Amino acid sequence: MSLVCAISNEVPEHPCVSPVSSQVFERRLIEKYIAENGTDPMNGQPLSEEQLVDIKVSHPIRPKAPSATSIPAILKSLQDEWDAVMLHSFTLRQQLQTTRQELSHALYQHDAACRVIARLTKEVTAAREGGLTAFVSFFLFRSKMRFNMPIFCLQLQDKATILTTERKKRGKTVPEELVRSEDLSKYRQVASHAGLHSASVPGILALDLCPSDTNKVLTGGADKNVVVFDKSEEQIVATLKGHTKKVTSVIYHPSQSVVFSASPDSTIRVWSVAGGNCVQVVRAHEAGVTGLSLHATGDYLLSSSEDQYWAFSDIETGRVLTKVTDESAGCALTCAQFHPDGLIFGTGTADSQIKIWDLKERTNVANFPGHSGPVTSIAFSENGYYLATGAQDSSLKLWDLRKLKNFKTITLDNNYEVKSLVFDQSGTYLAVGGSDIRVYICKQWSEVLNFTNHSGLVTGVAFGENAQFLTSAGMDRSLKFYSL
């Protein structure tokens, strides 16, 4: 028995029953009626859609219309179904052909890729056997590392980011342990040592302290030797021999038992303090080396020379990574110093110019004219904002690196020779070595200390940790210490 809709008198597709009149309806029709009237169409009683109850029945098969029961109508129906089957079959054949073409193309590409990989593998093997790898390495090195420059530039950039962040933090406060200016002004000579270098060729020409242990003092002498001296033990730790001319620049590595020296013999030497021997010779220049500075990473050296070039070298391998000159200047370089962040550096020239260089781009980015004689020494403040320069014009100039201008000039005595400039680690004090020793307090730039203890020209000055002591060396062959 089939259900019949009480409204349409046809077999419903979705039958439901009304609990109000117990009649069966097509859900679509009764919902429309309820929406318009809100009552049961059979007895007028209130009715809502939620009250309707669905009836689960097998899907009804509608009887064909009487017009479709004739023989011509049946034939027409069969013909239509046949046509639909043929069209569907044609569509499937087209899709199959397209899929076959795509698969064939994919297989061809895969085969071509396999052939290319096999050919490249064969060529790489042949290249290795033929020594091509060694040739490429040699070519990159001989072309001044133009292609490899970005590799170590990334290392320099990462180090600079860290250093800048640390420097900004330190710049906000002055270390509590730092000696105050009123105490610094009371410093007196507490020790003097004259036996570090040979008396036959007198003179200490360079001085540096070990950053991690300021009791370790490094000196370079006119006697061609490099000496490591222990302040606390008051004895020589090592005497390093190897240069063929006087030693004019020395640097103590901040974290390793390694020191560096430079000489007019055109070489830079790397020494092991523990072993007491030379472990590396860097030949970056064709003339005397006039300046030396260690990059903050501790892996690279900057050097300047009378050959008008500055060079950037790898300490471990001794290789010169890049070597640059200012062709427009054509003048010898007299000194060089890294900025605390390590991405820029300054050089002094024999024609009184101070040049600021971008290490990554290897370009001259700023010039500071103003001196009237060869530049003898330059020093960057720890805060990274100030640059101090001295020359053979008896003057000391302070430059603002943010505004690129000279904001202070300190005129020294007539014929005063500036040989050494150094800021303390906090950037609070600036020491000047030359005809005598003078210490200035930064920002006020007033003199707080003056020593005339050396009988010869002062060639090097350095601050101990937190300015707890001051040390100096000079042409009188003596190393002196000052403190309270």
CSV table of N, CA, C and O in Angstrom, one decimal, residues 229-340:
chain,number,residue,atom,x,y,z
A,229,PHE,N,105.3,40.5,29.7
A,229,PHE,CA,105.7,40.8,31.1
A,229,PHE,C,104.5,40.6,32.1
A,229,PHE,O,103.4,41.1,31.8
A,230,ASP,N,104.8,40.0,33.2
A,230,ASP,CA,103.8,39.8,34.2
A,230,ASP,C,103.9,40.8,35.3
A,230,ASP,O,104.9,40.9,36.0
A,231,LYS,N,102.9,41.7,35.4
A,231,LYS,CA,103.0,42.8,36.3
A,231,LYS,C,103.0,42.4,37.8
A,231,LYS,O,103.7,42.9,38.6
A,232,SER,N,102.1,41.4,38.1
A,232,SER,CA,102.0,40.9,39.5
A,232,SER,C,103.3,40.2,39.9
A,232,SER,O,103.7,40.3,41.1
A,233,GLU,N,103.9,39.4,39.0
A,233,GLU,CA,105.1,38.6,39.4
A,233,GLU,C,106.4,39.5,39.1
A,233,GLU,O,107.5,39.1,39.6
A,234,GLU,N,106.2,40.6,38.4
A,234,GLU,CA,107.3,41.4,38.1
A,234,GLU,C,108.5,40.7,37.4
A,234,GLU,O,109.6,40.8,37.7
A,235,GLN,N,108.1,39.9,36.4
A,235,GLN,CA,109.1,39.1,35.6
A,235,GLN,C,108.6,38.9,34.2
A,235,GLN,O,107.4,39.0,33.9
A,236,ILE,N,109.6,38.7,33.3
A,236,ILE,CA,109.3,38.4,31.9
A,236,ILE,C,108.7,37.0,31.7
A,236,ILE,O,109.3,36.0,32.2
A,237,VAL,N,107.6,36.9,31.1
A,237,VAL,CA,107.0,35.6,30.8
A,237,VAL,C,107.6,35.0,29.5
A,237,VAL,O,107.8,33.8,29.5
A,238,ALA,N,107.8,35.8,28.5
A,238,ALA,CA,108.3,35.3,27.2
A,238,ALA,C,109.0,36.4,26.5
A,238,ALA,O,108.5,37.6,26.5
A,239,THR,N,110.0,36.1,25.8
A,239,THR,CA,110.7,37.0,24.8
A,239,THR,C,110.6,36.3,23.5
A,239,THR,O,111.2,35.2,23.2
A,240,LEU,N,109.9,37.0,22.5
A,240,LEU,CA,109.6,36.4,21.2
A,240,LEU,C,110.5,37.1,20.2
A,240,LEU,O,110.4,38.3,19.9
A,241,LYS,N,111.3,36.3,19.5
A,241,LYS,CA,112.3,36.8,18.5
A,241,LYS,C,111.9,36.2,17.1
A,241,LYS,O,111.6,35.1,17.0
A,242,GLY,N,112.0,37.1,16.1
A,242,GLY,CA,111.8,36.7,14.8
A,242,GLY,C,111.7,37.8,13.8
A,242,GLY,O,112.1,37.6,12.6
A,243,HIS,N,111.3,39.0,14.2
A,243,HIS,CA,111.3,40.1,13.3
A,243,HIS,C,112.8,40.5,12.9
A,243,HIS,O,113.7,40.4,13.7
A,244,THR,N,112.9,41.0,11.7
A,244,THR,CA,114.3,41.5,11.3
A,244,THR,C,114.4,43.0,11.4
A,244,THR,O,115.5,43.5,11.2
A,245,LYS,N,113.4,43.7,11.8
A,245,LYS,CA,113.5,45.1,12.1
A,245,LYS,C,112.7,45.4,13.4
A,245,LYS,O,112.0,44.5,13.9
A,246,LYS,N,112.7,46.6,13.8
A,246,LYS,CA,112.0,47.0,15.1
A,246,LYS,C,110.6,46.7,15.1
A,246,LYS,O,109.9,46.6,14.0
A,247,VAL,N,110.0,46.4,16.2
A,247,VAL,CA,108.6,46.1,16.4
A,247,VAL,C,107.8,47.4,16.7
A,247,VAL,O,108.1,48.0,17.8
A,248,THR,N,106.8,47.8,15.9
A,248,THR,CA,106.1,49.0,16.0
A,248,THR,C,104.7,48.9,16.5
A,248,THR,O,104.1,49.9,16.9
A,249,SER,N,104.1,47.7,16.4
A,249,SER,CA,102.7,47.5,16.9
A,249,SER,C,102.6,46.1,17.5
A,249,SER,O,103.2,45.1,17.0
A,250,VAL,N,101.9,46.1,18.6
A,250,VAL,CA,101.6,44.8,19.3
A,250,VAL,C,100.2,44.7,19.8
A,250,VAL,O,99.6,45.8,20.1
A,251,ILE,N,99.6,43.5,19.8
A,251,ILE,CA,98.3,43.3,20.3
A,251,ILE,C,98.2,42.0,21.0
A,251,ILE,O,98.8,41.0,20.6
A,252,TYR,N,97.5,42.0,22.2
A,252,TYR,CA,97.3,40.8,23.0
A,252,TYR,C,95.9,40.3,22.7
A,252,TYR,O,94.9,41.0,22.7
A,253,HIS,N,95.8,39.0,22.3
A,253,HIS,CA,94.5,38.4,22.0
A,253,HIS,C,93.6,38.4,23.3
A,253,HIS,O,94.1,38.0,24.4
A,254,PRO,N,92.3,38.7,23.2
A,254,PRO,CA,91.5,38.8,24.4
A,254,PRO,C,91.2,37.5,25.1
A,254,PRO,O,90.9,37.5,26.3
A,255,SER,N,91.2,36.4,24.4
A,255,SER,CA,90.8,35.1,25.1
A,255,SER,C,91.8,34.0,24.9
A,255,SER,O,91.6,32.9,25.5
A,256,GLN,N,92.8,34.2,24.1
A,256,GLN,CA,93.8,33.1,23.9
A,256,GLN,C,95.2,33.6,24.3
A,256,GLN,O,95.5,34.8,24.3
A,257,SER,N,96.1,32.6,24.5
A,257,SER,CA,97.4,32.9,24.8
A,257,SER,C,98.2,33.2,23.6
A,257,SER,O,99.2,32.5,23.3
A,258,VAL,N,97.8,34.2,22.8
A,258,VAL,CA,98.3,34.5,21.5
A,258,VAL,C,98.5,36.0,21.5
A,258,VAL,O,97.7,36.8,21.9
A,259,VAL,N,99.6,36.4,20.9
A,259,VAL,CA,99.9,37.9,20.7
A,259,VAL,C,100.3,38.1,19.2
A,259,VAL,O,100.7,37.2,18.5
A,260,PHE,N,100.1,39.4,18.8
A,260,PHE,CA,100.4,39.8,17.4
A,260,PHE,C,101.4,40.9,17.4
A,260,PHE,O,101.4,41.8,18.3
A,261,SER,N,102.2,41.0,16.4
A,261,SER,CA,103.2,42.1,16.2
A,261,SER,C,103.4,42.4,14.8
A,261,SER,O,103.2,41.6,13.9
A,262,ALA,N,103.7,43.7,14.5
A,262,ALA,CA,104.0,44.2,13.2
A,262,ALA,C,105.3,45.0,13.2
A,262,ALA,O,105.7,45.5,14.2
A,263,SER,N,105.9,45.1,12.0
A,263,SER,CA,107.2,45.6,11.9
A,263,SER,C,107.4,46.3,10.5
A,263,SER,O,106.7,45.9,9.6
A,264,PRO,N,108.4,47.2,10.4
A,264,PRO,CA,108.8,47.7,9.1
A,264,PRO,C,109.4,46.7,8.2
A,264,PRO,O,109.6,47.0,7.0
A,265,ASP,N,109.6,45.5,8.7
A,265,ASP,CA,110.1,44.4,7.8
A,265,ASP,C,109.0,43.8,7.0
A,265,ASP,O,109.2,42.8,6.3
A,266,SER,N,107.8,44.5,7.0
A,266,SER,CA,106.6,44.2,6.1
A,266,SER,C,105.9,42.9,6.5
A,266,SER,O,105.1,42.4,5.7
A,267,THR,N,106.1,42.4,7.7
A,267,THR,CA,105.4,41.2,8.1
A,267,THR,C,104.6,41.4,9.4
A,267,THR,O,104.9,42.4,10.2
A,268,ILE,N,103.6,40.6,9.5
A,268,ILE,CA,102.8,40.5,10.8
A,268,ILE,C,103.0,39.1,11.3
A,268,ILE,O,102.8,38.2,10.6
A,269,ARG,N,103.3,39.0,12.6
A,269,ARG,CA,103.6,37.7,13.2
A,269,ARG,C,102.6,37.4,14.3
A,269,ARG,O,102.2,38.3,15.0
A,270,VAL,N,102.2,36.1,14.3
A,270,VAL,CA,101.3,35.6,15.3
A,270,VAL,C,102.2,34.7,16.2
A,270,VAL,O,102.8,33.7,15.7
A,271,TRP,N,102.1,35.0,17.5
A,271,TRP,CA,103.0,34.3,18.5
A,271,TRP,C,102.2,33.5,19.5
A,271,TRP,O,101.1,34.0,19.9
A,272,SER,N,102.7,32.3,19.9
A,272,SER,CA,102.2,31.6,21.0
A,272,SER,C,103.0,31.9,22.2
A,272,SER,O,104.2,31.7,22.3
A,273,VAL,N,102.3,32.5,23.2
A,273,VAL,CA,103.0,32.9,24.4
A,273,VAL,C,103.4,31.7,25.2
A,273,VAL,O,104.5,31.6,25.7
A,274,ALA,N,102.5,30.7,25.3
A,274,ALA,CA,102.9,29.4,26.0
A,274,ALA,C,104.1,28.7,25.3
A,274,ALA,O,105.0,28.2,26.0
A,275,GLY,N,104.0,28.7,24.0
A,275,GLY,CA,105.1,28.0,23.3
A,275,GLY,C,106.3,28.8,23.1
A,275,GLY,O,107.4,28.3,22.8
A,276,GLY,N,106.2,30.1,23.2
A,276,GLY,CA,107.3,31.0,23.0
A,276,GLY,C,107.8,31.1,21.5
A,276,GLY,O,109.0,31.3,21.3
A,277,ASN,N,106.9,30.8,20.6
A,277,ASN,CA,107.4,30.7,19.2
A,277,ASN,C,106.3,31.4,18.3
A,277,ASN,O,105.2,31.6,18.6
A,278,CYS,N,106.8,31.6,17.0
A,278,CYS,CA,105.9,32.2,16.0
A,278,CYS,C,105.1,31.1,15.3
A,278,CYS,O,105.7,30.1,14.8
A,279,VAL,N,103.8,31.2,15.3
A,279,VAL,CA,103.0,30.2,14.7
A,279,VAL,C,102.4,30.6,13.4
A,279,VAL,O,101.9,29.7,12.7
A,280,GLN,N,102.5,31.8,13.0
A,280,GLN,CA,102.0,32.3,11.7
A,280,GLN,C,102.7,33.6,11.3
A,280,GLN,O,102.9,34.5,12.1
A,281,VAL,N,103.0,33.7,10.0
A,281,VAL,CA,103.5,34.9,9.5
A,281,VAL,C,102.6,35.4,8.4
A,281,VAL,O,102.3,34.7,7.4
A,282,VAL,N,102.0,36.6,8.6
A,282,VAL,CA,101.1,37.1,7.6
A,282,VAL,C,101.9,38.1,6.7
A,282,VAL,O,102.4,39.1,7.2
A,283,ARG,N,102.0,37.9,5.4
A,283,ARG,CA,102.7,38.8,4.5
A,283,ARG,C,101.6,39.5,3.6
A,283,ARG,O,101.3,39.1,2.5
A,284,ALA,N,101.1,40.5,4.2
A,284,ALA,CA,100.0,41.3,3.6
A,284,ALA,C,100.5,42.5,2.8
A,284,ALA,O,99.7,43.1,2.0
A,285,HIS,N,101.7,42.9,3.0
A,285,HIS,CA,102.2,44.2,2.5
A,285,HIS,C,103.5,44.1,1.8
A,285,HIS,O,104.3,43.2,2.1
A,286,GLU,N,103.8,45.1,1.0
A,286,GLU,CA,105.1,45.1,0.3
A,286,GLU,C,106.0,46.1,0.9
A,286,GLU,O,107.2,46.2,0.5
A,287,ALA,N,105.5,46.8,1.9
A,287,ALA,CA,106.4,47.8,2.6
A,287,ALA,C,106.1,47.7,4.1
A,287,ALA,O,105.3,46.8,4.6
A,288,GLY,N,106.7,48.6,4.9
A,288,GLY,CA,106.6,48.5,6.4
A,288,GLY,C,105.1,48.6,6.8
A,288,GLY,O,104.4,49.4,6.4
A,289,VAL,N,104.8,47.7,7.8
A,289,VAL,CA,103.5,47.8,8.4
A,289,VAL,C,103.4,48.9,9.5
A,289,VAL,O,104.3,48.9,10.4
A,290,THR,N,102.5,49.8,9.4
A,290,THR,CA,102.4,50.9,10.3
A,290,THR,C,101.3,50.9,11.3
A,290,THR,O,101.3,51.6,12.3
A,291,GLY,N,100.3,50.0,11.1
A,291,GLY,CA,99.2,49.9,12.1
A,291,GLY,C,98.7,48.5,12.1
A,291,GLY,O,98.7,47.8,11.2
A,292,LEU,N,98.1,48.2,13.3
A,292,LEU,CA,97.6,46.8,13.5
A,292,LEU,C,96.4,46.9,14.5
A,292,LEU,O,96.4,47.6,15.5
A,293,SER,N,95.3,46.2,14.1
A,293,SER,CA,94.1,46.2,15.0
A,293,SER,C,93.4,44.9,14.8
A,293,SER,O,93.3,44.3,13.7
A,294,LEU,N,93.0,44.3,16.0
A,294,LEU,CA,92.3,43.0,16.0
A,294,LEU,C,90.8,43.2,16.0
A,294,LEU,O,90.3,44.0,16.8
A,295,HIS,N,90.1,42.4,15.1
A,295,HIS,CA,88.7,42.5,15.1
A,295,HIS,C,88.1,41.9,16.3
A,295,HIS,O,88.6,41.0,17.0
A,296,ALA,N,86.9,42.4,16.6
A,296,ALA,CA,86.2,41.9,17.9
A,296,ALA,C,85.9,40.4,17.9
A,296,ALA,O,85.8,39.8,19.0
A,297,THR,N,85.8,39.8,16.7
A,297,THR,CA,85.7,38.3,16.7
A,297,THR,C,86.9,37.6,17.2
A,297,THR,O,86.8,36.4,17.6
A,298,GLY,N,88.1,38.3,17.2
A,298,GLY,CA,89.3,37.6,17.5
A,298,GLY,C,89.9,36.7,16.4
A,298,GLY,O,90.9,36.0,16.7
A,299,ASP,N,89.3,36.8,15.2
A,299,ASP,CA,89.7,35.9,14.1
A,299,ASP,C,90.4,36.6,13.0
A,299,ASP,O,91.0,36.0,12.1
A,300,TYR,N,90.3,38.0,13.0
A,300,TYR,CA,90.8,38.7,11.8
A,300,TYR,C,91.7,39.9,12.3
A,300,TYR,O,91.4,40.5,13.3
A,301,LEU,N,92.7,40.2,11.4
A,301,LEU,CA,93.5,41.4,11.7
A,301,LEU,C,93.4,42.4,10.6
A,301,LEU,O,93.3,42.1,9.4
A,302,LEU,N,93.4,43.7,11.1
A,302,LEU,CA,93.4,44.8,10.1
A,302,LEU,C,94.8,45.4,10.2
A,302,LEU,O,95.4,45.6,11.3
A,303,SER,N,95.4,45.7,9.1
A,303,SER,CA,96.8,46.3,9.1
A,303,SER,C,96.8,47.4,8.0
A,303,SER,O,96.1,47.4,7.0
A,304,SER,N,97.7,48.3,8.3
A,304,SER,CA,98.0,49.4,7.4
A,304,SER,C,99.4,49.5,7.1
A,304,SER,O,100.3,49.0,7.9
A,305,SER,N,99.8,50.1,5.9
A,305,SER,CA,101.2,50.0,5.5
A,305,SER,C,101.6,51.2,4.8
A,305,SER,O,100.8,52.0,4.2
A,306,GLU,N,102.9,51.4,4.7
A,306,GLU,CA,103.5,52.4,3.8
A,306,GLU,C,103.3,52.2,2.4
A,306,GLU,O,103.5,53.1,1.5
A,307,ASP,N,102.8,51.0,2.0
A,307,ASP,CA,102.6,50.7,0.6
A,307,ASP,C,101.2,51.2,0.1
A,307,ASP,O,100.7,50.9,-1.0
A,308,GLN,N,100.5,52.0,1.0
A,308,GLN,CA,99.3,52.7,0.8
A,308,GLN,C,98.0,51.8,0.8
A,308,GLN,O,96.9,52.2,0.6
A,309,TYR,N,98.2,50.6,1.2
A,309,TYR,CA,97.1,49.6,1.3
A,309,TYR,C,96.8,49.3,2.8
A,309,TYR,O,97.6,49.4,3.7
A,310,TRP,N,95.5,49.0,3.0
A,310,TRP,CA,95.1,48.4,4.2
A,310,TRP,C,94.7,47.0,3.9
A,310,TRP,O,94.2,46.7,2.8
A,311,ALA,N,94.9,46.0,4.8
A,311,ALA,CA,94.6,44.6,4.5
A,311,ALA,C,93.8,44.0,5.6
A,311,ALA,O,93.9,44.4,6.8
A,312,PHE,N,93.0,43.0,5.3
A,312,PHE,CA,92.1,42.3,6.2
A,312,PHE,C,92.5,40.8,6.1
A,312,PHE,O,92.3,40.2,5.1
A,313,SER,N,93.1,40.2,7.2
A,313,SER,CA,93.7,38.9,7.1
A,313,SER,C,93.1,37.9,8.1
A,313,SER,O,92.6,38.3,9.2
A,314,ASP,N,93.1,36.7,7.7
A,314,ASP,CA,92.6,35.6,8.6
A,314,ASP,C,93.8,35.1,9.5
A,314,ASP,O,94.9,34.8,9.0
A,315,ILE,N,93.6,35.2,10.8
A,315,ILE,CA,94.7,34.8,11.7
A,315,ILE,C,95.1,33.4,11.6
A,315,ILE,O,96.3,33.0,11.6
A,316,GLU,N,94.1,32.5,11.6
A,316,GLU,CA,94.4,31.1,11.6
A,316,GLU,C,95.2,30.6,10.4
A,316,GLU,O,96.1,29.8,10.5
A,317,THR,N,94.8,31.1,9.2
A,317,THR,CA,95.4,30.6,8.0
A,317,THR,C,96.5,31.5,7.5
A,317,THR,O,97.4,31.1,6.7
A,318,GLY,N,96.5,32.7,8.0
A,318,GLY,CA,97.5,33.7,7.5
A,318,GLY,C,97.2,34.3,6.2
A,318,GLY,O,98.0,35.0,5.6
A,319,ARG,N,96.0,34.0,5.6
A,319,ARG,CA,95.7,34.5,4.3
A,319,ARG,C,95.1,35.9,4.4
A,319,ARG,O,94.4,36.3,5.3
A,320,VAL,N,95.4,36.6,3.3
A,320,VAL,CA,94.9,38.0,3.2
A,320,VAL,C,93.5,37.9,2.5
A,320,VAL,O,93.5,37.5,1.3
A,321,LEU,N,92.5,38.2,3.2
A,321,LEU,CA,91.1,38.1,2.6
A,321,LEU,C,90.8,39.2,1.7
A,321,LEU,O,90.1,39.1,0.7
A,322,THR,N,91.3,40.4,2.0
A,322,THR,CA,91.1,41.5,1.1
A,322,THR,C,92.1,42.6,1.3
A,322,THR,O,92.7,42.7,2.4
A,323,LYS,N,92.5,43.3,0.3
A,323,LYS,CA,93.5,44.3,0.4
A,323,LYS,C,93.1,45.5,-0.5
A,323,LYS,O,92.8,45.3,-1.7
A,324,VAL,N,93.0,46.7,0.1
A,324,VAL,CA,92.4,47.9,-0.6
A,324,VAL,C,93.3,49.1,-0.4
A,324,VAL,O,93.9,49.3,0.6
A,325,THR,N,93.3,50.0,-1.5
A,325,THR,CA,94.0,51.3,-1.4
A,325,THR,C,93.0,52.3,-1.9
A,325,THR,O,92.1,52.0,-2.7
A,326,ASP,N,93.3,53.5,-1.5
A,326,ASP,CA,92.5,54.7,-2.0
A,326,ASP,C,93.4,55.2,-3.2
A,326,ASP,O,94.3,56.0,-3.0
A,327,GLU,N,93.0,54.8,-4.4
A,327,GLU,CA,93.9,55.2,-5.6
A,327,GLU,C,93.9,56.7,-5.8
A,327,GLU,O,94.9,57.2,-6.3
A,328,SER,N,92.8,57.4,-5.3
A,328,SER,CA,92.8,58.9,-5.6
A,328,SER,C,93.8,59.6,-4.6
A,328,SER,O,94.2,60.7,-4.9
A,329,ALA,N,94.1,59.0,-3.5
A,329,ALA,CA,95.0,59.6,-2.5
A,329,ALA,C,96.4,59.4,-2.8
A,329,ALA,O,97.2,60.4,-2.8
A,330,GLY,N,96.8,58.2,-3.0
A,330,GLY,CA,98.2,57.9,-3.3
A,330,GLY,C,99.2,58.3,-2.2
A,330,GLY,O,100.2,58.9,-2.4
A,331,CYS,N,98.8,57.9,-1.0
A,331,CYS,CA,99.6,58.3,0.2
A,331,CYS,C,99.7,57.2,1.2
A,331,CYS,O,98.8,56.4,1.3
A,332,ALA,N,100.8,57.1,1.9
A,332,ALA,CA,101.1,56.0,2.8
A,332,ALA,C,100.1,56.1,4.0
A,332,ALA,O,99.7,57.2,4.4
A,333,LEU,N,99.7,55.0,4.5
A,333,LEU,CA,98.9,54.9,5.7
A,333,LEU,C,99.8,54.8,6.9
A,333,LEU,O,100.8,54.1,6.9
A,334,THR,N,99.4,55.5,8.0
A,334,THR,CA,100.3,55.6,9.1
A,334,THR,C,99.7,54.9,10.4
A,334,THR,O,100.5,54.6,11.3
A,335,CYS,N,98.4,54.6,10.4
A,335,CYS,CA,97.8,53.9,11.5
A,335,CYS,C,96.5,53.4,11.1
A,335,CYS,O,95.9,53.8,10.1
A,336,ALA,N,95.9,52.4,11.9
A,336,ALA,CA,94.6,51.8,11.6
A,336,ALA,C,94.0,51.3,12.9
A,336,ALA,O,94.7,50.9,13.8
A,337,GLN,N,92.7,51.4,13.0
A,337,GLN,CA,92.0,51.0,14.2
A,337,GLN,C,90.6,50.6,13.9
A,337,GLN,O,89.9,51.4,13.2
A,338,PHE,N,90.1,49.5,14.5
A,338,PHE,CA,88.7,49.1,14.3
A,338,PHE,C,87.8,49.9,15.2
A,338,PHE,O,88.1,50.2,16.4
A,339,HIS,N,86.6,50.2,14.7
A,339,HIS,CA,85.5,50.7,15.6
A,339,HIS,C,85.1,49.5,16.5
A,339,HIS,O,85.2,48.4,16.2
A,340,PRO,N,84.6,49.8,17.7
A,340,PRO,CA,84.2,48.8,18.7
A,340,PRO,C,83.2,47.7,18.1
A,340,PRO,O,83.3,46.6,18.5
